[in-house]
Coordinates of C-alpha atoms in Angstrom, one line a residue:
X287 CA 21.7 -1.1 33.3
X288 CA 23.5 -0.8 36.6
X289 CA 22.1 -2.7 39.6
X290 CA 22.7 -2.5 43.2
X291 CA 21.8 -3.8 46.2
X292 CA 22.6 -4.7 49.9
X293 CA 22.5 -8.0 51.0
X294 CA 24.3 -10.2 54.4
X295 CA 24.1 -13.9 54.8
X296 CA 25.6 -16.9 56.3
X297 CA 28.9 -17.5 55.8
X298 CA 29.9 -19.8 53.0
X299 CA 32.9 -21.8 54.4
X300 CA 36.0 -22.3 52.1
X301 CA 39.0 -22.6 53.8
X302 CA 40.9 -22.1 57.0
X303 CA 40.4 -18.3 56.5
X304 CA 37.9 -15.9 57.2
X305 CA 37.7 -14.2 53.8
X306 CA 35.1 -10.5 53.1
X307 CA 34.1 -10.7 49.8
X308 CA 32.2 -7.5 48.2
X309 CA 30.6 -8.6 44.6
X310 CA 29.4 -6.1 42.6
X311 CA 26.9 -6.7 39.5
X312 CA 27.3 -4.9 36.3
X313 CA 25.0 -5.4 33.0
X314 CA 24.7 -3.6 30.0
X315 CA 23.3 -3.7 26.6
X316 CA 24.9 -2.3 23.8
X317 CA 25.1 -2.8 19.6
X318 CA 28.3 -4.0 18.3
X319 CA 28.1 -4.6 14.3
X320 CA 24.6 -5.1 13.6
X321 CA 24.4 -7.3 16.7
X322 CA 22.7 -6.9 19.3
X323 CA 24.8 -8.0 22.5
X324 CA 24.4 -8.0 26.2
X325 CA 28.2 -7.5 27.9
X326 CA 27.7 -9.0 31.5
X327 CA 30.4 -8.7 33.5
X328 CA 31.3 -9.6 37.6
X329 CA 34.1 -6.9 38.6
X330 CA 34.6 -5.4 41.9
X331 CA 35.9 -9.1 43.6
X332 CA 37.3 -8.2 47.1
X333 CA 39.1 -11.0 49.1
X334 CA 40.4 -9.2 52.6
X335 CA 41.9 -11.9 54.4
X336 CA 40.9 -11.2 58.6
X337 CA 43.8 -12.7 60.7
X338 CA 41.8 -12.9 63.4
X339 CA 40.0 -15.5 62.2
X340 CA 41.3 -19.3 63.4
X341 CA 40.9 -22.6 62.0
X342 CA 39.4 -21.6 59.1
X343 CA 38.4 -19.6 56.0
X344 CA 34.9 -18.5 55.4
X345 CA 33.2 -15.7 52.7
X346 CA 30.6 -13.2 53.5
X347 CA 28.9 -11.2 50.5
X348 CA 27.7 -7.7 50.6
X349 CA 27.0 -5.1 48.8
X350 CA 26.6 -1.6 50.9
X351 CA 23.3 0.2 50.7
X352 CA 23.0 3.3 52.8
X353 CA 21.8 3.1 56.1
X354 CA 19.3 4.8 58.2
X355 CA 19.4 5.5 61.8
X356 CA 17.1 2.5 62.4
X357 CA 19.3 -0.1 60.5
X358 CA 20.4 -2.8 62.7
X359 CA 23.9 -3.3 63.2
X360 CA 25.9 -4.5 66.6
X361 CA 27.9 -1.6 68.2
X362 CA 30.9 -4.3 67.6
X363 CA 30.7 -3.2 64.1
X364 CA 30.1 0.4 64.4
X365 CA 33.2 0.7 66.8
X366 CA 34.9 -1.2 64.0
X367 CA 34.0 1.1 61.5
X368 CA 35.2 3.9 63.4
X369 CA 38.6 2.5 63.7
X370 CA 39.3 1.5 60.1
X371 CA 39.4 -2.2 60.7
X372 CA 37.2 -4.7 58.5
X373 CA 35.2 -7.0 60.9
X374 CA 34.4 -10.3 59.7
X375 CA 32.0 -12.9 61.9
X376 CA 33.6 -16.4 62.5
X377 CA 30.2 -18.1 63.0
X378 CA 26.9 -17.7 61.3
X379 CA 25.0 -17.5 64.6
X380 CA 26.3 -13.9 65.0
X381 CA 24.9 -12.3 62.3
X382 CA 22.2 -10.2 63.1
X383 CA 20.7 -9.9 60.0
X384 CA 17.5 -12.2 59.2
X385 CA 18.3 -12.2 55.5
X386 CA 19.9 -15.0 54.7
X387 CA 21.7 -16.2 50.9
X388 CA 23.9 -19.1 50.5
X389 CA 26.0 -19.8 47.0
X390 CA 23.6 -21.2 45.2
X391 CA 21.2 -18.3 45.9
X392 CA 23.8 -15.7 44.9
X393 CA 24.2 -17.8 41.6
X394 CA 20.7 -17.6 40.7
X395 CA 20.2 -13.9 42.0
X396 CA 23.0 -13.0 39.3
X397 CA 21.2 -14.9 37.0
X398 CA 18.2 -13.4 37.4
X399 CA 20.0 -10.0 37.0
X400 CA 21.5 -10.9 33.8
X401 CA 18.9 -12.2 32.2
X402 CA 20.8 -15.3 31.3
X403 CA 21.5 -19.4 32.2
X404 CA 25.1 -18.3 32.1
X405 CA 27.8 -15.2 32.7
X406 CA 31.5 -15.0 32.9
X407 CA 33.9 -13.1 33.0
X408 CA 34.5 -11.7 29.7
X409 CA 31.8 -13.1 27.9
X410 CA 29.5 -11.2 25.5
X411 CA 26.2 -12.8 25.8
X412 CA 23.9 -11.8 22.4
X413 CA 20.5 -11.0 23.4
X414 CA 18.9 -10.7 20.2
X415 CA 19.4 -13.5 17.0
X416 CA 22.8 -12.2 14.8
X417 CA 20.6 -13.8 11.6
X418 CA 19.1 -10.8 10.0
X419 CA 16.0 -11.9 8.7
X420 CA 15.2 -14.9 10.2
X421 CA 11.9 -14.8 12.5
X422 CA 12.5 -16.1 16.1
X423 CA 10.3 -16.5 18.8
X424 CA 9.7 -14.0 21.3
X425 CA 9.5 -16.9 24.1
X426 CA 11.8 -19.8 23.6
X427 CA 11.3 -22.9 26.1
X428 CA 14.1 -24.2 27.8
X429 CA 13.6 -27.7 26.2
X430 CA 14.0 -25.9 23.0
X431 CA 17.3 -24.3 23.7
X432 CA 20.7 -26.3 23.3
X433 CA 22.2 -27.7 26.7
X434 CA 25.4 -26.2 27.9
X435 CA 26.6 -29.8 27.6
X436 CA 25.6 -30.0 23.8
X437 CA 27.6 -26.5 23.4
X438 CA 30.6 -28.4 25.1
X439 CA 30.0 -30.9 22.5
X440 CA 30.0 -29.0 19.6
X441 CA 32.9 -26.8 20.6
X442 CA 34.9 -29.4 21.5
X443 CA 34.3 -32.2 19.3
X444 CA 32.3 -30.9 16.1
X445 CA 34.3 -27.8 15.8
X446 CA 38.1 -28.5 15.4
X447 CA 41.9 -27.4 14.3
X448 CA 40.6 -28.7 10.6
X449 CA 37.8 -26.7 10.3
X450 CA 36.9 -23.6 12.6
X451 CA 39.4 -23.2 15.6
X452 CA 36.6 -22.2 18.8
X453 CA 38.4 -19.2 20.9
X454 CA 35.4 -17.8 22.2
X455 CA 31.7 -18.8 22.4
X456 CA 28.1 -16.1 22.9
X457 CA 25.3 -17.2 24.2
X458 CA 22.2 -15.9 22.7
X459 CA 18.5 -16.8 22.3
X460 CA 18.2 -20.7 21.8
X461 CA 21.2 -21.4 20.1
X462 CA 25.5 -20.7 20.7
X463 CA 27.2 -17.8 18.1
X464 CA 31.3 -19.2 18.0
X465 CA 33.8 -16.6 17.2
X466 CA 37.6 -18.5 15.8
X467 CA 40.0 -19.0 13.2
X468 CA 38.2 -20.4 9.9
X469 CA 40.6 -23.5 8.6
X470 CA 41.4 -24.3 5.0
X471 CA 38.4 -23.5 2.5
X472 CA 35.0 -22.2 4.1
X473 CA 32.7 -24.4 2.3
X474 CA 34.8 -27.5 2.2
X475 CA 34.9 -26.5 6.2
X476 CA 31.5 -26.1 6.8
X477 CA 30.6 -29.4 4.8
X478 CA 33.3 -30.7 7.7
X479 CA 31.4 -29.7 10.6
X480 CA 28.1 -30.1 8.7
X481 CA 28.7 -33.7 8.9
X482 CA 29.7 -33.9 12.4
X483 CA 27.2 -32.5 13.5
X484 CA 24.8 -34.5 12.3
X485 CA 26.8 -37.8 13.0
X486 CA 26.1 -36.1 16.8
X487 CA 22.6 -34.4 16.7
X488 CA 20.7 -35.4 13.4
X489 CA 18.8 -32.8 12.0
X490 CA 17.9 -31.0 15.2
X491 CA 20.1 -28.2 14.9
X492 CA 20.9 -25.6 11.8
X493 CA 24.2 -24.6 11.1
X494 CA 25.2 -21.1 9.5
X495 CA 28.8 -19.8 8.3
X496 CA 28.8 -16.2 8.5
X497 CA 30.6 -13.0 8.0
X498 CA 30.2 -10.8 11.5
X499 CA 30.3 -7.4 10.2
X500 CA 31.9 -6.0 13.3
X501 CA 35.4 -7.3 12.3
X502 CA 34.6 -9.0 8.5
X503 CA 35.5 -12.4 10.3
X504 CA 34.0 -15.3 9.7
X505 CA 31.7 -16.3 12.7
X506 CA 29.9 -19.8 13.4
X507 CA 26.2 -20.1 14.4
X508 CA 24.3 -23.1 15.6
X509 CA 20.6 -22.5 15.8
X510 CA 17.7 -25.6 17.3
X511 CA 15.8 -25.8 13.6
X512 CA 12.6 -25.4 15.9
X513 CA 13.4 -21.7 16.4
X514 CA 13.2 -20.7 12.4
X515 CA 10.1 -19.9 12.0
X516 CA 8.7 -19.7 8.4
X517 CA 6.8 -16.2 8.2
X518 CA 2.8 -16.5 7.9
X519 CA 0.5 -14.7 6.8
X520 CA -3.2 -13.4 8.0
X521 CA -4.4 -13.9 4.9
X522 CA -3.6 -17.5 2.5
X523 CA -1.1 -17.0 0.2
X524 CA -3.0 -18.5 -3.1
X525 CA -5.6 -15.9 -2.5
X526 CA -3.8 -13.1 -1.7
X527 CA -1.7 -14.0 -4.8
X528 CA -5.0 -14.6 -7.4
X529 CA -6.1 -11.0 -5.7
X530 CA -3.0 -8.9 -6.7
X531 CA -3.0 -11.1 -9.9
X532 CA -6.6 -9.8 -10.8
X533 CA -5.6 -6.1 -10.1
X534 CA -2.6 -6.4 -12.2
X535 CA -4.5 -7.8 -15.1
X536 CA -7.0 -4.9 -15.4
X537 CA -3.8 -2.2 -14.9
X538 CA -1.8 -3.8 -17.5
X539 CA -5.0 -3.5 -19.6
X540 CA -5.8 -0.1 -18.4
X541 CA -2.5 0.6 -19.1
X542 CA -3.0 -0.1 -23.2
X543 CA -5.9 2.5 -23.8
X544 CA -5.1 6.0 -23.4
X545 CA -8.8 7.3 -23.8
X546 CA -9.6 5.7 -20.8
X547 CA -6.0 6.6 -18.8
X548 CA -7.4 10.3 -19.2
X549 CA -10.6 9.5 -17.4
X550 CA -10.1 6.4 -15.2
X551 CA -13.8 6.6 -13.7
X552 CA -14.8 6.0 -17.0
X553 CA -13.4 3.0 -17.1
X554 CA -16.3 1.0 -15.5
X555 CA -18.6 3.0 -18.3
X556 CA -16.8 1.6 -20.8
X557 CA -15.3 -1.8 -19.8
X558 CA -15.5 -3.0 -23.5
X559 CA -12.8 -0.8 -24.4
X560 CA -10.3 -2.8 -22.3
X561 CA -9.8 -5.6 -25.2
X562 CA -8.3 -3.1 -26.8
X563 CA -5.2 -3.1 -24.4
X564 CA -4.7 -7.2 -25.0
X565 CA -2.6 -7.6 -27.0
X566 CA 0.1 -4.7 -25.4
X567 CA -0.9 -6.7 -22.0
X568 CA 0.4 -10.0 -23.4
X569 CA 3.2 -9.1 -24.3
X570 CA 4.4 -7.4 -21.4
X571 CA 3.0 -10.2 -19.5
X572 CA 4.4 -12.7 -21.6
X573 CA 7.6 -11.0 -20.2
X574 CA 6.9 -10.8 -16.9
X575 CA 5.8 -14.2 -16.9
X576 CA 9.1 -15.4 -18.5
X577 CA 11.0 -13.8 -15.8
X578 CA 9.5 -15.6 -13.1
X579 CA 9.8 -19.0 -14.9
X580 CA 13.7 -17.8 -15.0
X581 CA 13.2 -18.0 -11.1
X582 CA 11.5 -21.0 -10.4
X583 CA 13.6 -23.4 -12.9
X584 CA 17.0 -22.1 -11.5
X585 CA 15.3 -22.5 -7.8
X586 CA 14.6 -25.6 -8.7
X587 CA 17.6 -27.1 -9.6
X588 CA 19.4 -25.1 -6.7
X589 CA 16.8 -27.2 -4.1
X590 CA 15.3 -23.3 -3.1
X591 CA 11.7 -23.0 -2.4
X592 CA 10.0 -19.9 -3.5
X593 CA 6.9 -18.9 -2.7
X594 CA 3.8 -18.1 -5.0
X595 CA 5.0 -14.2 -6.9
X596 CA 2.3 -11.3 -5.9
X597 CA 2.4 -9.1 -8.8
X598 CA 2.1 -5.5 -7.8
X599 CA -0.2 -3.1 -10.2
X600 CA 1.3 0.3 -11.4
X601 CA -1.3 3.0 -13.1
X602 CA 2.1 4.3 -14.6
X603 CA 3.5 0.8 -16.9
X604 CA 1.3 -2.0 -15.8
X605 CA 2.8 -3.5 -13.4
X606 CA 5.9 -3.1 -10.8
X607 CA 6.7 -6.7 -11.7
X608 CA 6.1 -9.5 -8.9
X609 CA 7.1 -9.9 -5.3
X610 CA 8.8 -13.7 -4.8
X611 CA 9.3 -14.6 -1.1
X612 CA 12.1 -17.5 -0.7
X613 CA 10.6 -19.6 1.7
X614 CA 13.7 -21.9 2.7
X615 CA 17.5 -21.1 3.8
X616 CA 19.8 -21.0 0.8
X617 CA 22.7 -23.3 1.0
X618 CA 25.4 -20.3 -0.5
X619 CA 25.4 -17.6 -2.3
X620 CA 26.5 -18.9 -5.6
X621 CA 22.9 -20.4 -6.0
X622 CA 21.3 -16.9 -4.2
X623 CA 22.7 -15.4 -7.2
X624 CA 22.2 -17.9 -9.7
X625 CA 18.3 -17.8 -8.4
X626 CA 18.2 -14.1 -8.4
X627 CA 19.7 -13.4 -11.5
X628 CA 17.9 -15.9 -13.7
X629 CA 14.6 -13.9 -13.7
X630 CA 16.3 -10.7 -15.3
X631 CA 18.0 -12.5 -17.4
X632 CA 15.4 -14.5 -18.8
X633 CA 13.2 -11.2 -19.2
X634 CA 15.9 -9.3 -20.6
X635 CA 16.6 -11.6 -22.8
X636 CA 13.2 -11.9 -24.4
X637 CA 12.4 -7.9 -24.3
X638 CA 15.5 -7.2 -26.1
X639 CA 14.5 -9.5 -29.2
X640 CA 10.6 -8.1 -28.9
X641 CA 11.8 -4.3 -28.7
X642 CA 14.1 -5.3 -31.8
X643 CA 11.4 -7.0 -34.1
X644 CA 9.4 -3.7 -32.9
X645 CA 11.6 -1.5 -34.7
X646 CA 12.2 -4.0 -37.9
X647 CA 8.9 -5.0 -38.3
X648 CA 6.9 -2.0 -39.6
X649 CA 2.7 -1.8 -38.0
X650 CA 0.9 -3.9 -39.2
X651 CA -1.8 -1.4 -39.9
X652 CA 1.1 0.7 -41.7
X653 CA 0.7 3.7 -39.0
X654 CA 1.3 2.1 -36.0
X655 CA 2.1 4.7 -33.0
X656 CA 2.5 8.2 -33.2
X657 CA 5.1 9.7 -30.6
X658 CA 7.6 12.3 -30.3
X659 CA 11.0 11.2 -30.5
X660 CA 12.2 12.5 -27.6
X661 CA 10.4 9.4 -25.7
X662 CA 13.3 8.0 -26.3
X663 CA 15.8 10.1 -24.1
X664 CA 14.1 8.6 -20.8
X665 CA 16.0 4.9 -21.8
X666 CA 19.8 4.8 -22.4
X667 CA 19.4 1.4 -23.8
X668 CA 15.6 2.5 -26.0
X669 CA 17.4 5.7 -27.1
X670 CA 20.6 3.6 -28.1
X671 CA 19.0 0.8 -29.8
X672 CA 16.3 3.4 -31.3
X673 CA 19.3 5.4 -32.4
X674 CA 20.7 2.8 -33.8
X675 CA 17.8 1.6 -36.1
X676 CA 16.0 4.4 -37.0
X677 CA 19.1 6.4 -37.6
X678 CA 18.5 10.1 -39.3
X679 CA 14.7 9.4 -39.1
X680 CA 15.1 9.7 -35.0
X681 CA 15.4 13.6 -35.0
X682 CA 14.3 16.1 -32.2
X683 CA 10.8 17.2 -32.1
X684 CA 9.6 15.7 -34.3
X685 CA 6.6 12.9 -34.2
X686 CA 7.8 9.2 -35.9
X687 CA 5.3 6.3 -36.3
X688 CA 6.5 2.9 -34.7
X689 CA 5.2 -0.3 -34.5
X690 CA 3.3 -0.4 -30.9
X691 CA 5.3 -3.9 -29.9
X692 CA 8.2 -1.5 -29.6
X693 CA 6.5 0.4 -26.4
X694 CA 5.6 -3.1 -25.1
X695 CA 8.6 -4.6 -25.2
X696 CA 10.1 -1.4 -23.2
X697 CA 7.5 -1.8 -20.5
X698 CA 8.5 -5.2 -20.0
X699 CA 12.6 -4.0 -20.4
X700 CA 11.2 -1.1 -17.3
X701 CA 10.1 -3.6 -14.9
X702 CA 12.8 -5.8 -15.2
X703 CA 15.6 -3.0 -14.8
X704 CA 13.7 -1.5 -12.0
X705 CA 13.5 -5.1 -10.1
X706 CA 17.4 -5.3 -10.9
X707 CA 17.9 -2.3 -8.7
X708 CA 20.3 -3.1 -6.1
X709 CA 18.1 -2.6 -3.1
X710 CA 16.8 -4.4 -0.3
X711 CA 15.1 -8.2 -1.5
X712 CA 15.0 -6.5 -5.0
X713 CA 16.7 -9.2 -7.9
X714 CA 19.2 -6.6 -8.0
X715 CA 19.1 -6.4 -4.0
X716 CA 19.8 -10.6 -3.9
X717 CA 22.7 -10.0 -6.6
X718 CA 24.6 -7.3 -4.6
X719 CA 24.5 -9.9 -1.6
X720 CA 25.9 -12.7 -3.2
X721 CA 28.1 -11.0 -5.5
X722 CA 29.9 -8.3 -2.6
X723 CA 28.5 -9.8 0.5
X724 CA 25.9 -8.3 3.2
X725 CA 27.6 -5.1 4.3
X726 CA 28.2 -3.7 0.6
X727 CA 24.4 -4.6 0.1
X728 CA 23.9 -2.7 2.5
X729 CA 25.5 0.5 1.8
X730 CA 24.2 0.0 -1.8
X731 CA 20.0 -0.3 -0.8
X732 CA 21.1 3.1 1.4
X733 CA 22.5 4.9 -2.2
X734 CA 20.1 3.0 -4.3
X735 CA 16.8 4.8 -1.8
X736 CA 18.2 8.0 -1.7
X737 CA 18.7 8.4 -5.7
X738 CA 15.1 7.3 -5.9
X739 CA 14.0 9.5 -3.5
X740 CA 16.1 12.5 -5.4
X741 CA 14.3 10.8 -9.0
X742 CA 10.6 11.0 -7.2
X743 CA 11.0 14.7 -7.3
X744 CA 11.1 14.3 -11.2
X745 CA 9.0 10.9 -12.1
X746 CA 6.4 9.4 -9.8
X747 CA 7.2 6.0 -10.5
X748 CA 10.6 6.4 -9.0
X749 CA 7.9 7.3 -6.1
X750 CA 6.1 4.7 -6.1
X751 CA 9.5 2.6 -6.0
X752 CA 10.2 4.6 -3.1
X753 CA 7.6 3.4 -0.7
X754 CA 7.2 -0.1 -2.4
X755 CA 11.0 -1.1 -1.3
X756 CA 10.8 0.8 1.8
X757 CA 7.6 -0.8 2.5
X758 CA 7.5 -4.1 1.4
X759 CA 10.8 -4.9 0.2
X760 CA 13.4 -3.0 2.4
X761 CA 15.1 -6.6 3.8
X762 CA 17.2 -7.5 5.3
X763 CA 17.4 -10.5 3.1
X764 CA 17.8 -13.8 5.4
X765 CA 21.0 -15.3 5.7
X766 CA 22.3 -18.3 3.7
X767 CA 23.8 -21.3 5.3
X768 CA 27.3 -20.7 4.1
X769 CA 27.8 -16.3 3.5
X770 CA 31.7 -17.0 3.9
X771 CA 33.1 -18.3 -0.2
X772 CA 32.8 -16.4 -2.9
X773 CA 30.6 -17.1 -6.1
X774 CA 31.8 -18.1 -8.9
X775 CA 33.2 -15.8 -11.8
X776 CA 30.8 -16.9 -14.7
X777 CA 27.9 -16.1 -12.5
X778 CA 29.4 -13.1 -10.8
X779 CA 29.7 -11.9 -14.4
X780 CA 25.9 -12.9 -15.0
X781 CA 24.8 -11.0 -11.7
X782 CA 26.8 -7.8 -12.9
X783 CA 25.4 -7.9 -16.2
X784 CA 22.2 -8.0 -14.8
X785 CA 22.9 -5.0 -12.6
X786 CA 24.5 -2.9 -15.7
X787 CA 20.9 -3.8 -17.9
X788 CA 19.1 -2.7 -15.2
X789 CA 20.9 0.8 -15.3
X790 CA 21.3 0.9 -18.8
X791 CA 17.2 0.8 -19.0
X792 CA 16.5 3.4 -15.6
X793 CA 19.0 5.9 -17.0
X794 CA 18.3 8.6 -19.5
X795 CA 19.8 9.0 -22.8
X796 CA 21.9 12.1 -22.6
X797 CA 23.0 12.9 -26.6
X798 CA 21.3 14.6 -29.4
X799 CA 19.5 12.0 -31.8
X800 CA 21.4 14.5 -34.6
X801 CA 23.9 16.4 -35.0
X802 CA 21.9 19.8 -35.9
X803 CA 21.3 20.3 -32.1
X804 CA 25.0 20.4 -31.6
X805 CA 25.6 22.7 -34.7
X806 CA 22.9 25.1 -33.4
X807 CA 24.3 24.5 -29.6

C-alpha cells in the first residue's frame, strides 16, 4: 500500500540551521515463508541545508500534492520555484498555511499509517501470528500486549551469548518474534531462557523455539499466555462426542449384516437383525478402543491433554476411526510423536494377533465365511499374512471359507493404517512433524491428498478420506514449545514403523497367490 499526502507545519527547531526535510511514507504487506509480514519502511529523507538561514537550524516537513490554481502559496515562493532555489521560512509566523503538525504529530500520523506502535528502519513488522495453528484474537488490548520495555528486557537480559544471540527483533500481534544465532543445544537453551523468563515475568508470557521456514533457522517467539485461546465449540464437547459415538455404534453394526447393507431402509424394519453384527462390532471396537487408550496413557505420562475422541461413522468398514483434539501446547516433539504413535501401535499391535488367531482358529460353526480369494489383493499385509498361512489353498478365483474374526481384525488393521496416513492432524500427520519437522509435513499432507484423490477415482473410501482430512482434519497442527531438537532414534524408529504399517495395510497386494497365473501368463 503506498500512501501520500501533502502536509506544511511549524517549524520544528534543531539546530543553528534551517534544514527542508521531505518524508515520504512507504508500507507494504507481503508473505515471506509462511509468514505473514508487514515491511514498513521511512525512505525518501531529504536534509537541504538553506544558508540563508542565521542563528539557527530548523525542519519543515512536506510532502508535495499537486496544486490547483486556488492553492495558497506567497508569490515569494513561486518566484522561488521559478528560479530553482529551495525556500525555507526562518519563523513559524510566516507560513501561510493553517495546517499545522509538530513532531509528535508526525510520529503518530506514521503510526497510524503503519498500522503499528513502532517502525524503523529496516524492521519487518509481522502482522499476522507465525504460530500455525494457534487461535488468536482478532482484537488484542493494549494492556494485553508486551511493553516495548519488557521486549528490551527480554532481548537484553533473558536472551543472551549462552543461549540465543538477539540480532533482530518483529513486532507482531501481542507478542515479539526474535530472529539470532541459536547457542549450544536447543533444548538445553530453551530450558535457559525458559527459566529467565520466568525468574522476570512468572507465567505471564509463553515461550516457543521454532524453525522459520523462510531460511530453516531457528527463530524465538514470546507470546502474553492470554492471547492462546483454547478453540470452543458451539455445541459441548461430551455431547457432541456421545452423538457421533451413537452413530458409529449402529454403522459398525450395520456394517456386520450384509442382508441389511443391500437395503439400508430396511434397516429400521428390521432392527433385530443388528445383534447379529455384535460380535464383528466388538472386535473392531475393541480395537479402536485400544488405540485410543494407546493415546491417552502415553499423553498422560508426557503431561498432554487430549480432548474427548469423536468417532466418525463409515457405511464402507464401520468406522473412520476417531478424531482426538490436543487441547494443550506440547513441550517437544519427542513426546508429539511418542503421543501420536502410541495409538497405532497399540492397535496394530492387537489386530495383528486377532487377524492371526483368525486364520489358525478354524469357525467355530466349521463354515465360517465364504469369500473369493482375491479379497485379499486389496491388503499387502492381509494378502501377505493370508499367503503365508493358507498357502496352496489361497488360489485365484476361487471361494475359501475363513473364520469371520479374520475380516474383523482387518477392519480394525484398515482404520488404523488409514489414520497413520501422513497428512494433516492424522497419527501419521503428527508423526511426519515430529519425526522430519513442519515443512516436510507439509509437502507430505500435499502428496499424501493428491494420491487419495487419484485412489477416489477407484475406491470411495479413499473418497471419503478425501473430504474428511480436507475438511476436518487438513491442520496445520499447532506448534510445540520447542520444534528446534530432534526426537529421539528409538521413537523415530517407532513413528516410521508406524508410517510403514499404515502403507503396508492401504496398499494392494500385487503377486499371484500361485504360480499357475504366471505359468499361464
Amino acid at each position: 500500500m503506498n500512501f501520500s499526502a501533502t502536509f506544511r507545519g511549524n517549524l520544528f527547531p534543531l539546530s543553528q540551521c534551517t534544514l527542508c526535510c521531505d518524508l515520504r511514507f512507504q508500507s507494504r504487506l507481503e508473505p515471506s515463508g509462511g509468514f505473514w509480514q508487514k515491511r514498513c519502511r521511512r525512505s525518501g529523507f531529504k536534509l537541504i541545508q538553506n544558508r540563508r538561514s542565521c542563528g539557527k537550524r530548523e525542519i519543515a516537513g512536506r510532502v508535495t500534492e499537486p496544486q490547483t490554481e486556488s492553492d495558497s502559496s506567497s508569490g515569494e515562493e513561486k518566484e522561488a520555484h521559478k528560479n530553482g532555489e529551495t525556500q525555507s521560512f526562518v519563523d513559524s509566523s510566516e507560513q501561510t498555511s493553517p495546517q499545522s503538525v509538530d513532531a509528535e504529530q508526525v510520529n503518530k500520523f506514521t503510526d497510524e499509517i503503519n498500522g503499528q506502535s513502532e517502525s524503523v528502519d529496516g524492521i519487518e513488522i509481522s502482522s499476522g501470528s507465525p504460530l500455525p495453528g494457534v487461535k488468536q484474537p482478532q482484537q488484542l488490548d493494549e494492556a494485553i500486549k508486551i511493553p516495548k520495555e519488557r521486549i528490551e528486557i527480554l532481548k537484553n537480559q533473558v536472551f543472551g551469548f549462552d543461549t540465543f544471540f538477539v540480532t533482530s527483533q518483529d513486532p507482531y500481534e501481542g507478542g515479539v518474534l526474535f530472529k539470532g544465532n541459536l547457542r549450544g543445544q536447543a533444548a538445553k537453551s530453551y530450558e535457559k531462557i525458559l527459566k529467565r523468563m520466568k525468574d522476570k515475568f512468572g507465567d505471564e508470557y509463553k515461550l516457543f523455539l521454532l524453525i522459520n521456514p523462510e531460511d530453516d533457522k531457528p527463530v524465538a517467539v514470546v507470546v502474553p499466555r492470554m492471547t492462546l485461546q483454547p478453540e470452543t465449540t458451539a455445541v459441548p464437547e461430551w455431547f457432541a462426542a456421545g452423538a457421533f459415538g451413537l452413530v458409529t455404534v449402529f454403522t459398525l453394526l450395520l456394517r456386520n449384516v450384509p442382508a441389511l447393507q443391500s437395503n439400508l431402509l430396511s434397516t429400521f424394519d428390521n432392527l433385530n437383525l443388528l445383534k447379529d453384527g455384535l460380535p464383528g462390532a466388538l472386535v473392531t471396537a475393541l480395537i479402536l478402543g485400544i488405540h485410543e487408550l494407546g493415546h491417552f496413557l502415553v499423553a498422560k505420562n508426557c503431561g498432554v491433554k487430549l480432548g474427548v475422541p469423536y468417532f466418525v461413522p463409515s457405511w464402507q468398514i464401520g468406522s473412520f476411526g476417531a478424531i482426538t483434539r490436543i487441547r494443550n501446547i506440547v513441550s517437544n516433539r519427542e513426546d508429539l510423536l511418542k503421543v501420536a504413535a502410541a495409538g497405532p501401535l497399540a492397535g496394530f499391535s492387537l489386530g495383528l494377533v486377532l487377524l492371526f488367531l483368525g486364520f489358525i482358529i478354524p469357525p467355530s460353526d466349521g463354515i465360517g465365511v465364504i469369500i473369493d480369494a482375491s479379497i485379499f489383493h486389496e491388503s499387502f499385509l492381509a494378502g501377505s499374512i493370508a499367503k503365508l498361512l493358507l498357502g496352496d489353498v489361497l488360489k485365484e478365483g476361487t471361494s475359501i471359507s475363513v473364520n469371520p474374526l479374520v475380516l474383523w481384525a482387518w477392519a480394525g488393521l484398515l482404520i488404523n493404517g488409514i489414520n497413520s496416513i501422513p497428512a494433516g492432524e492424522l497419527d501419521g500427520g503428527r508423526i511426519s512433524l515430529a519425526i522430519w519437522g513442519r515443512k516436510a509435513s507439509s509437502r507430505f499432507t500435499g502428496a499424501s491428498i493428491v494420491l487419495l484423490g487419484l485412489s477416489s477415482l477407484f475406491n470411495d473410501v479413499a473418497f471419503y478420506w478425501v473430504v474428511l482430512i480436507f475438511f476436518l482434519q487438513r491442520g496445520p497442527i499447532a506448534p510445540v514449545s520447542e520444534e528446534v531438537t530432534d526426537p529421539d532414534d528409538k521413537y523415530v524408529a517407532l513413528g516410521v514403523t508406524v508410517l510403514v504399517l499404515g502403507l503396508l495395510v492401504c496398499l494392494p497386494y500385487p503377486f499371484p497367490f500361485t504360480d499357475e497365473v504366471l505359468t499361464n501368463f
